[in-house]
Coordinates of C-alpha atoms and ligand atoms in Angstrom, one line a residue:
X1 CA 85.7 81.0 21.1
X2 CA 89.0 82.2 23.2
X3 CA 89.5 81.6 26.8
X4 CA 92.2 83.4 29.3
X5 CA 94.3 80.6 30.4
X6 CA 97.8 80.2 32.7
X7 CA 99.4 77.0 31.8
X8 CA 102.4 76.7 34.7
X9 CA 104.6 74.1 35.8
X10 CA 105.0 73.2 31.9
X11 CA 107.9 72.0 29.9
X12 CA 107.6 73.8 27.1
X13 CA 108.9 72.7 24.7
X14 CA 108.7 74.5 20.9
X15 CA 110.6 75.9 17.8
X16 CA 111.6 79.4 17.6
X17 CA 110.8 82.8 15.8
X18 CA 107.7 83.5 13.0
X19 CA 109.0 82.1 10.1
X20 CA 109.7 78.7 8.4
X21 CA 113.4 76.9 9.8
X22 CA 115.8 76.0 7.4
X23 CA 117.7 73.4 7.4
X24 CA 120.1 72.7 10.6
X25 CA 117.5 75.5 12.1
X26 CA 114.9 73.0 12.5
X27 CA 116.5 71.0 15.2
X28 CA 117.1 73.6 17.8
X29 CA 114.2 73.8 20.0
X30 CA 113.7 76.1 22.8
X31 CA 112.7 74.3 26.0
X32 CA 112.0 75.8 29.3
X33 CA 112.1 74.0 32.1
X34 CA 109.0 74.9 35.1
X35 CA 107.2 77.1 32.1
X36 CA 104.4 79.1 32.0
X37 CA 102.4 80.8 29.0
X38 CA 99.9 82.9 29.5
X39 CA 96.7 83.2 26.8
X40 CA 94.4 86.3 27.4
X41 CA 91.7 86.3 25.0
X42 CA 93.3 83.2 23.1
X43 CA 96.3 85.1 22.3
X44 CA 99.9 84.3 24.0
X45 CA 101.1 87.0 26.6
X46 CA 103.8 85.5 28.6
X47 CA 106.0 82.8 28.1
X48 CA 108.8 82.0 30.4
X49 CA 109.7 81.0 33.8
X50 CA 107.2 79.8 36.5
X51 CA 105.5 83.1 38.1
X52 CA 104.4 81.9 41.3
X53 CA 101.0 80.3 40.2
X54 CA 100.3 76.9 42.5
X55 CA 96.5 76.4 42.1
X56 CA 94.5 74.8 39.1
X57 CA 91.4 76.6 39.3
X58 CA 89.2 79.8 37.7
X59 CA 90.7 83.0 40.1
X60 CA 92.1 86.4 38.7
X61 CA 89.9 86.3 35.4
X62 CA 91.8 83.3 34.6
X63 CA 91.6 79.5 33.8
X64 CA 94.7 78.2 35.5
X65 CA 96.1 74.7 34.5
X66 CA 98.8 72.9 36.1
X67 CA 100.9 70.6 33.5
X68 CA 102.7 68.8 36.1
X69 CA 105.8 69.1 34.1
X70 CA 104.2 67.7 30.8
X71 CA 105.3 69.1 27.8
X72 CA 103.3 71.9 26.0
X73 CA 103.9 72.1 22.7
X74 CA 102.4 74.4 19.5
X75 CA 99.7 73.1 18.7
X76 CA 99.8 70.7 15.5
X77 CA 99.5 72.0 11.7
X78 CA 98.3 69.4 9.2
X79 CA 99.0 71.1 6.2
X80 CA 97.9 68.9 3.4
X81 CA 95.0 67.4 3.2
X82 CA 91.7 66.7 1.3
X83 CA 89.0 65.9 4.7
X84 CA 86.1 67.0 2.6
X85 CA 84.5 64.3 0.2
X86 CA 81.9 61.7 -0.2
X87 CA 82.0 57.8 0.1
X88 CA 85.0 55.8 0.6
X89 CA 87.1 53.6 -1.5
X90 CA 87.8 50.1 0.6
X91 CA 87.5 48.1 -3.0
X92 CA 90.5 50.1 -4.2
X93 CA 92.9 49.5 -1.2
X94 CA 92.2 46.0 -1.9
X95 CA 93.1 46.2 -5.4
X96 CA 96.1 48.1 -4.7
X97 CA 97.4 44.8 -2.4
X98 CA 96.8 42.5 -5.2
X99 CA 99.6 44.9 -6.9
X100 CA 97.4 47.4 -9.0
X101 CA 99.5 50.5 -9.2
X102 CA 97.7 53.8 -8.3
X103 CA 97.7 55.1 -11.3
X104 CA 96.5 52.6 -13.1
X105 CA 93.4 52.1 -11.0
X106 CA 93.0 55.9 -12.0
X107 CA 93.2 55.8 -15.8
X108 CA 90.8 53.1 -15.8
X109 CA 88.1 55.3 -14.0
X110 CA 88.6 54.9 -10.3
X111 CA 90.5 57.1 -8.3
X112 CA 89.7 60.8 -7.8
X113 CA 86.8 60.0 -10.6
X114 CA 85.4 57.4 -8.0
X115 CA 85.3 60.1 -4.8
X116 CA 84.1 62.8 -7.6
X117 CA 81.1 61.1 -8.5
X118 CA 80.1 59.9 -4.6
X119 CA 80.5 63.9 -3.5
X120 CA 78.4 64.9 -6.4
X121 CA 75.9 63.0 -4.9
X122 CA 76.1 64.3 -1.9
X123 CA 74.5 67.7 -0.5
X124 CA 75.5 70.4 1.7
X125 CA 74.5 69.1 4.9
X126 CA 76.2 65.4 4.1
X127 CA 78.9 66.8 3.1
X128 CA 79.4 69.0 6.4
X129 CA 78.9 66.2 8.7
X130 CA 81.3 63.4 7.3
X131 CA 83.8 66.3 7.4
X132 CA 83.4 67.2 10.7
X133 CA 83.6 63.9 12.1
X134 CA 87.2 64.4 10.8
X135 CA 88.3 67.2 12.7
X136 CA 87.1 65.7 15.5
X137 CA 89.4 62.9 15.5
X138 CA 92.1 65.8 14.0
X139 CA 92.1 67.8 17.6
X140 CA 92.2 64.7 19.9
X141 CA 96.1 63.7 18.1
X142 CA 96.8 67.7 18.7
X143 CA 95.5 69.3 15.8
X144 CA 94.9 73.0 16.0
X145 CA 95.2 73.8 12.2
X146 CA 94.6 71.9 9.1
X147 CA 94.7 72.6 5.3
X148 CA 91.6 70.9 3.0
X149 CA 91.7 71.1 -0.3
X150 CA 88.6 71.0 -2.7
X151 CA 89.3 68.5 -5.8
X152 CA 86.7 66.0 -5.5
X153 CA 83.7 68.4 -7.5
X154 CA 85.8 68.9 -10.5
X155 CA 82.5 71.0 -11.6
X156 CA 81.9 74.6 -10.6
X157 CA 79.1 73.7 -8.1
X158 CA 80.9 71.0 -6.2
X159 CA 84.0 72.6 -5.8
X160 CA 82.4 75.6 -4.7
X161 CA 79.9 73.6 -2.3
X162 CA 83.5 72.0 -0.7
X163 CA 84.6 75.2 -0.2
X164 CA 81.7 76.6 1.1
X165 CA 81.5 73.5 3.7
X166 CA 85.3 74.3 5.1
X167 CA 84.0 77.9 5.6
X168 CA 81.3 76.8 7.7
X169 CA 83.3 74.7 9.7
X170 CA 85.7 77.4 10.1
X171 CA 83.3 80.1 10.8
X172 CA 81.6 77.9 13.8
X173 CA 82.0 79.0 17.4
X174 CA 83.1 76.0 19.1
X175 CA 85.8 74.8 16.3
X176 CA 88.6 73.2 17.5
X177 CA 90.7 73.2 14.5
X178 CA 91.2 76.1 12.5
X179 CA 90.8 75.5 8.5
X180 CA 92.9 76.7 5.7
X181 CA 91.0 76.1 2.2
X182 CA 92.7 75.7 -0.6
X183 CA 91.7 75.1 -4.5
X184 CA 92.6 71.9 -6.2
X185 CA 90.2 72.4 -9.5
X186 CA 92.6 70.8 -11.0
X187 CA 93.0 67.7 -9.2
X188 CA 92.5 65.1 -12.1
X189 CA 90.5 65.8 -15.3
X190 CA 87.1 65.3 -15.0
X191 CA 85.0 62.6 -17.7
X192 CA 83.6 65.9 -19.1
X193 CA 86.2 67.3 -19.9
X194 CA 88.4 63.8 -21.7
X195 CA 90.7 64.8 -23.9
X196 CA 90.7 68.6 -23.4
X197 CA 92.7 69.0 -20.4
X198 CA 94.0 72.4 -22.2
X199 CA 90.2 73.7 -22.1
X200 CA 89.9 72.4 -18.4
X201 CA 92.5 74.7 -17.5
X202 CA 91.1 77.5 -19.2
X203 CA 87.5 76.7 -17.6
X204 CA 89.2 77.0 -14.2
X205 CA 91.3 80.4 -14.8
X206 CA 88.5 82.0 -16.6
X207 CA 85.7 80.4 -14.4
X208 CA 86.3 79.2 -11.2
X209 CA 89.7 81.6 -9.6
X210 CA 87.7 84.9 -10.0
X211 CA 84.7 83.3 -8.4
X212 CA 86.5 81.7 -6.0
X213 CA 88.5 85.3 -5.1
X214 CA 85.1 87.1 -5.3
X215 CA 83.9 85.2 -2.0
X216 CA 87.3 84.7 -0.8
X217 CA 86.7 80.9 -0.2
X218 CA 90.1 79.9 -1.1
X219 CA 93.9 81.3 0.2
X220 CA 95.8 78.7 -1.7
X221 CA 95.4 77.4 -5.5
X222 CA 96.9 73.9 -6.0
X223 CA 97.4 71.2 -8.5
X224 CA 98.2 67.8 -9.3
X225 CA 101.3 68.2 -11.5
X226 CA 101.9 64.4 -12.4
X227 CA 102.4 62.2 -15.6
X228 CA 98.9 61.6 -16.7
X229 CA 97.3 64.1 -15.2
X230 CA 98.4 67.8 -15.3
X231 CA 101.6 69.0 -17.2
X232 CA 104.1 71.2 -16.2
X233 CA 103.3 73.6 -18.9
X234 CA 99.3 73.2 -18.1
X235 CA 100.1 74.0 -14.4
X236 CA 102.5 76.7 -14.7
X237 CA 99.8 78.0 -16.3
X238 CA 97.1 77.5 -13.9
X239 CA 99.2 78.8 -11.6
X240 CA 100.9 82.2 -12.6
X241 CA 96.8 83.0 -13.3
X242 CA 95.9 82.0 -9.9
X243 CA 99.4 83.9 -8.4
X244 CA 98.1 87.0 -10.2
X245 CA 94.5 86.6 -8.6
X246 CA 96.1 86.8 -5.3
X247 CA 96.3 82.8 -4.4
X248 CA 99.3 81.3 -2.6
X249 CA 100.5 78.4 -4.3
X250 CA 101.0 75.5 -3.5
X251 CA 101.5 71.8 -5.8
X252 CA 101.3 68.1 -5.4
X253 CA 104.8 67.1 -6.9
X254 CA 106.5 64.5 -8.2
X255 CA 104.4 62.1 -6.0
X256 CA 104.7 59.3 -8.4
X257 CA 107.8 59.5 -11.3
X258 CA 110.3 62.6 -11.4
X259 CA 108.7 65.7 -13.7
X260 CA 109.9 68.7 -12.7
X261 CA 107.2 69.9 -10.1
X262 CA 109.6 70.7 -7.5
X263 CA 111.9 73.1 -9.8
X264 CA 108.7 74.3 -10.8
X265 CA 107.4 75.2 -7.3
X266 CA 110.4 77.1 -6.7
X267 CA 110.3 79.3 -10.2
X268 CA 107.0 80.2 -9.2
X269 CA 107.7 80.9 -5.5
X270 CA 105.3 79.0 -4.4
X271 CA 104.6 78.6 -0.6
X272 CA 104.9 74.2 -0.6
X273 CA 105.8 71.8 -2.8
X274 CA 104.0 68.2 -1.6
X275 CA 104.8 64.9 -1.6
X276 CA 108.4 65.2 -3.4
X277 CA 108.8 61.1 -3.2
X278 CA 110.6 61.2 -6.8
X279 CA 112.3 64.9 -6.4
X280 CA 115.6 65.9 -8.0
X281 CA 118.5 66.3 -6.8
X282 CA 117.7 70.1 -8.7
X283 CA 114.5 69.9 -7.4
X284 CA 115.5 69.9 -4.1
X285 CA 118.4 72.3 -4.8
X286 CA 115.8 74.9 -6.2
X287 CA 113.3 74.7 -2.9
X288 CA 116.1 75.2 -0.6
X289 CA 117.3 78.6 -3.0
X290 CA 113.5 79.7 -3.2
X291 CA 112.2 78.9 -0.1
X292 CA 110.0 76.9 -0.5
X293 CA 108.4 74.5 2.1
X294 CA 109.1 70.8 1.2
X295 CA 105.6 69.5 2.9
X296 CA 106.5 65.3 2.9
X297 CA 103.6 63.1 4.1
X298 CA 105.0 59.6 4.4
X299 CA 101.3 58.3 5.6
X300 CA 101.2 57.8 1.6
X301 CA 104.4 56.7 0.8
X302 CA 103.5 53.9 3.2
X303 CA 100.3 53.3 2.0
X304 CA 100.9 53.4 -1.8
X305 CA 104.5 51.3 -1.0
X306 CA 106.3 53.7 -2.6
X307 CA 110.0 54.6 -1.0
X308 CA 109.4 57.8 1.4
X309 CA 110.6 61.1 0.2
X310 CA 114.4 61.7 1.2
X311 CA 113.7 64.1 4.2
X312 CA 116.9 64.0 5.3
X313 CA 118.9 65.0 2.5
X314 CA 116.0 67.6 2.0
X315 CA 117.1 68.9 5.1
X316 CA 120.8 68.6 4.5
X317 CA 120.4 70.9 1.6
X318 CA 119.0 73.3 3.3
X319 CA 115.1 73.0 3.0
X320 CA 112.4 73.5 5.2
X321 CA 110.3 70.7 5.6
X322 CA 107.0 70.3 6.9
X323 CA 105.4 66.9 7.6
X324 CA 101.4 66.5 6.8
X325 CA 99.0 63.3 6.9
X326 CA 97.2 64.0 3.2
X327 CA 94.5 62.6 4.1
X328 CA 92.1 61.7 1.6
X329 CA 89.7 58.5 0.8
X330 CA 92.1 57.0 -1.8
X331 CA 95.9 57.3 -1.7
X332 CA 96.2 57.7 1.6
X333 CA 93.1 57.6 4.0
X334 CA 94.7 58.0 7.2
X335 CA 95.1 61.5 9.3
X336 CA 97.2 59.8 12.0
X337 CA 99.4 62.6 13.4
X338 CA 101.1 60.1 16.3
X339 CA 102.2 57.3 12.7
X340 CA 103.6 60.3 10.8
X341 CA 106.0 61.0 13.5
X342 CA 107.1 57.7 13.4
X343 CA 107.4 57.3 9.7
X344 CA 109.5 60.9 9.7
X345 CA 111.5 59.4 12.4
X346 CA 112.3 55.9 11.3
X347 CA 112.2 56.1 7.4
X348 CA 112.9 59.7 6.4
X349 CA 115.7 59.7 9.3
X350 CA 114.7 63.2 10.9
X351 CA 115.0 64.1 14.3
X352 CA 112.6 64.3 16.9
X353 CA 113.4 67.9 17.0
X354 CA 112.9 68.9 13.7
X355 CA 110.3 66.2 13.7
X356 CA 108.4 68.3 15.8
X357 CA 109.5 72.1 13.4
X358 CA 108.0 70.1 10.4
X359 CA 104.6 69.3 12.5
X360 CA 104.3 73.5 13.5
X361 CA 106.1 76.0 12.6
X362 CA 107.1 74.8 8.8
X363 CA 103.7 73.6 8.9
X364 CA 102.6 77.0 9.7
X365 CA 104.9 78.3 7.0
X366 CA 103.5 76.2 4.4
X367 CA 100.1 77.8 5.1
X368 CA 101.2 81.5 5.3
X369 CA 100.9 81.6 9.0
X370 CA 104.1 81.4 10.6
X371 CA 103.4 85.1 12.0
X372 CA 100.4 83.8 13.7
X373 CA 101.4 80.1 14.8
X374 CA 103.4 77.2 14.7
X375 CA 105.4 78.1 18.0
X376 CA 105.3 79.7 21.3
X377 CA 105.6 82.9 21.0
X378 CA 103.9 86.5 22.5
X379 CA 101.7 87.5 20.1
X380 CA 100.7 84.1 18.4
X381 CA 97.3 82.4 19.1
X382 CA 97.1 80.2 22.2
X383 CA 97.1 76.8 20.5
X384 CA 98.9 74.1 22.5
X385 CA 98.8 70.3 22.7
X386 CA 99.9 68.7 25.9
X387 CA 101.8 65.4 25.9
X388 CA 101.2 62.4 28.7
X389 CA 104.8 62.9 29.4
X390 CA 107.3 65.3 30.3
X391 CA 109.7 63.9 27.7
X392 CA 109.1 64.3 24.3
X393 CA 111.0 61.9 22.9
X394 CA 107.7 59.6 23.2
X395 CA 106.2 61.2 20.3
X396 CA 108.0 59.1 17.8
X397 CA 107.9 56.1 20.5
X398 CA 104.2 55.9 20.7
X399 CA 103.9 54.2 17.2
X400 CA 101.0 55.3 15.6
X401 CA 99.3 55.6 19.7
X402 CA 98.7 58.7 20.9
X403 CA 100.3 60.2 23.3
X404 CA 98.9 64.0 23.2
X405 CA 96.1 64.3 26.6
X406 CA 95.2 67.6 25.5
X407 CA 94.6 69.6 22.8
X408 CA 94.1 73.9 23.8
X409 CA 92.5 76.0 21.1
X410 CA 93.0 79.8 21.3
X411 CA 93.4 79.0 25.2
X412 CA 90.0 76.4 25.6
X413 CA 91.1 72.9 27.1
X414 CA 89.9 69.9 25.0
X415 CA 91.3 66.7 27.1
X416 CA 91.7 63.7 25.4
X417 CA 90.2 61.0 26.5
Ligands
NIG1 O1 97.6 63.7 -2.4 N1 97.8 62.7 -5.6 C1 96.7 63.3 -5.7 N2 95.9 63.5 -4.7 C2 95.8 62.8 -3.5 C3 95.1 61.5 -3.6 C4 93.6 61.8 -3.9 C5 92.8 60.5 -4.1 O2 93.3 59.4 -4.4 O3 91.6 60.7 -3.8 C6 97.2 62.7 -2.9 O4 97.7 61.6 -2.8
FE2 FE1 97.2 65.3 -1.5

């Protein structure tokens, strides 16, 4: 669904250009004072200076919307995350505060294995509904975009089926978030499969990619490169064969000890490298060379305990970041877009403005659609989240309240209430 819509008296306030901003790039902003964009058939035709438009009202074949000097910003990418799955895993958190690690709670058969067996059990319908109830709460903190990831089926008919759920979603008329999928077959080895993580791989390169391409029910391949779980050498693999299939790639890397999966993202050009709490100093060298967008998502750093990935040096080298909530029912199950501001701002030291690059246009860029969103731009879809202020400076402020009052898809108003 698109709208026509004239946003005026707006203080717009956005990054600049269709591609991801590099380093000292991401703090400069463009800001216009008494703006106005205008969306005809939910793309952008105008930005710029107030035109003359005084009335709120439906006149001229147009919805027209006075901002009263709020800020209008892109609207918000979530670029990581994992929204489709079944049941929830409260028991664990608790665990993890008595001091369990993580990991360990994962070798011993929880984790991923626990959400794996509870979305088995689930059918199509279930599994549609729980996930919908996400992106609900998704679009009222500004969300216009988000990334899901498949990885709790670890069987060809599960991972298909969350797939096939994030292309309903996407494909229904009154979405208010648009959805990137992406395929994380290899998000942990699955019981059937103990001890032959080598065959695994070889099930999902000579299984699932090509019939996964076939119905074109995934952009992105990703994967779990960690210490006890997939290799570098197993997910290079898995990767150049999803490359050459046509898949963007993307990797969750060095999330819990140093291993290489940064330098790794950046031999294979891949589009993100995620998490990056234990990068390299060549780690990060290598994504700044190559490109590629270092996506941080210190909702799990805070939840896991762990120290935040060093955004600010990140920066300082010359990366582009993006920031992203990952949220999922075990490390991290939390998709608040108002605390990951905060978090960036207070613990990973980045500005408010390039706070606000990571959360859209880098955020675009880490799903291949900087040319489409992430800023204000003619041409680019009509996506916008309005702030209850004209300062923007509250984003960070608000800890972990919201301070967006409306979220517009493709030009169609959704207040926050
Ligand atoms: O991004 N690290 C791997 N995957 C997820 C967690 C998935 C889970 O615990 O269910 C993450 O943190
Ligand atoms: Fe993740």
């Amino acid at each position: 669904m698109s709208e026509n819509l004239i946003i005026f008296n707006a203080r717009i306030v956005t990054p600049i250009g269709f591609t991801a901003r590099r380093g000292a790039e991401m703090s400069q902003l463009r800001i216009i004072e008494n703006g106005t964009v205008e969306v005809t058939d939910g793309i952008i035709t105008y930005v710029g200076e107030n035109r003359g438009e005084s009335r709120d009202g439906y006149y001229q074949n147009y919805w027209h919307y006075n901002a009263r000097g709020h800020c209008v910003l892109p609207g918000f990418v979530d670029s990581h995350t994992h929204f489709v799955f079944g049941g929830e895993r409260s028991e664990e958190f608790s665990w993890r505060l008595k001091g369990e690690s993580y990991m360990s709670i994962m070798q011993r058969g929880g984790g991923i294995a626990s959400t794996v067996k509870a979305t088995r059990a689930l059918n199509f319908l279930k599994l549609r509904s729980a996930a919908e109830g996400f992106l609900k709460k998704m679009s009222a903190m500004g969300v216009t975009t988000v990334e899901g990831k498949s990885g709790y089926g670890l069987d060809r008919d599960t991972e298909l089926l969350q797939l096939k759920v994030m292309r309903s979603l996407n494909n229904s008329e009154h979405k208010r978030v648009d959805i990137v999928s992406t395929f994380l077959g290899a998000h942990a080895l699955p019981e059937e499969y103990k001890g032959r993580g080598d065959e695994y791989i070889d099930f999902l390169i000579d299984e699932m990619l090509p019939l996964i391409r076939k119905d074109d029910l995934a952009e992105c391949c990703d994967v779990f490169c960690e210490k006890g779980v997939f290799s570098v050498e197993q997910s290079r693999r898995l990767l150049s064969a999803a490359k050459e299939e046509g898949f963007l790639l993307k990797l969750h890397a060095d999330e819990i000890v140093s291993f290489g999966g940064a330098e790794l993202a950046a031999e294979l050009g891949a589009l993100s490298a995620d998490h990056l709490l234990q990068a390299s100093d060549a780690g990060i060298r290598a994504m700044a060379e190559a490109g590629v967008v270092a996506t941080l998502l210190p909702l799990t750093a805070f939840a896991l305990k762990e120290p935040y990935a060093r955004g600010r040096e990140m920066i300082d080298a010359g990366c582009a970041v993006a920031l992203a909530t990952d949220l999922n029912p075990g490390s991290c199950f939390s998709g608040s877009i108002p605390l990951t501001i905060a978090l960036a701002c207070i613990y990973m030291n980045l500005s408010i403005e390039e706070t606000i690059t990571a959360l859209t246009l880098n955020g675009a860029a880490a799903l291949n659609r900087a040319h489409r969103i992430g800023s204000i731009e003619v041409g680019k879809q009509g996506d916008f989240v309005v702030l209850n202020s004209d300062n923007y400076h509250v984003l960070p402020y608000y800890i972990g309240m919201n301070s967006v009052a409306m979220t517009i898809k493709e030009g169609v108003l959704y207040p926050v209430n």
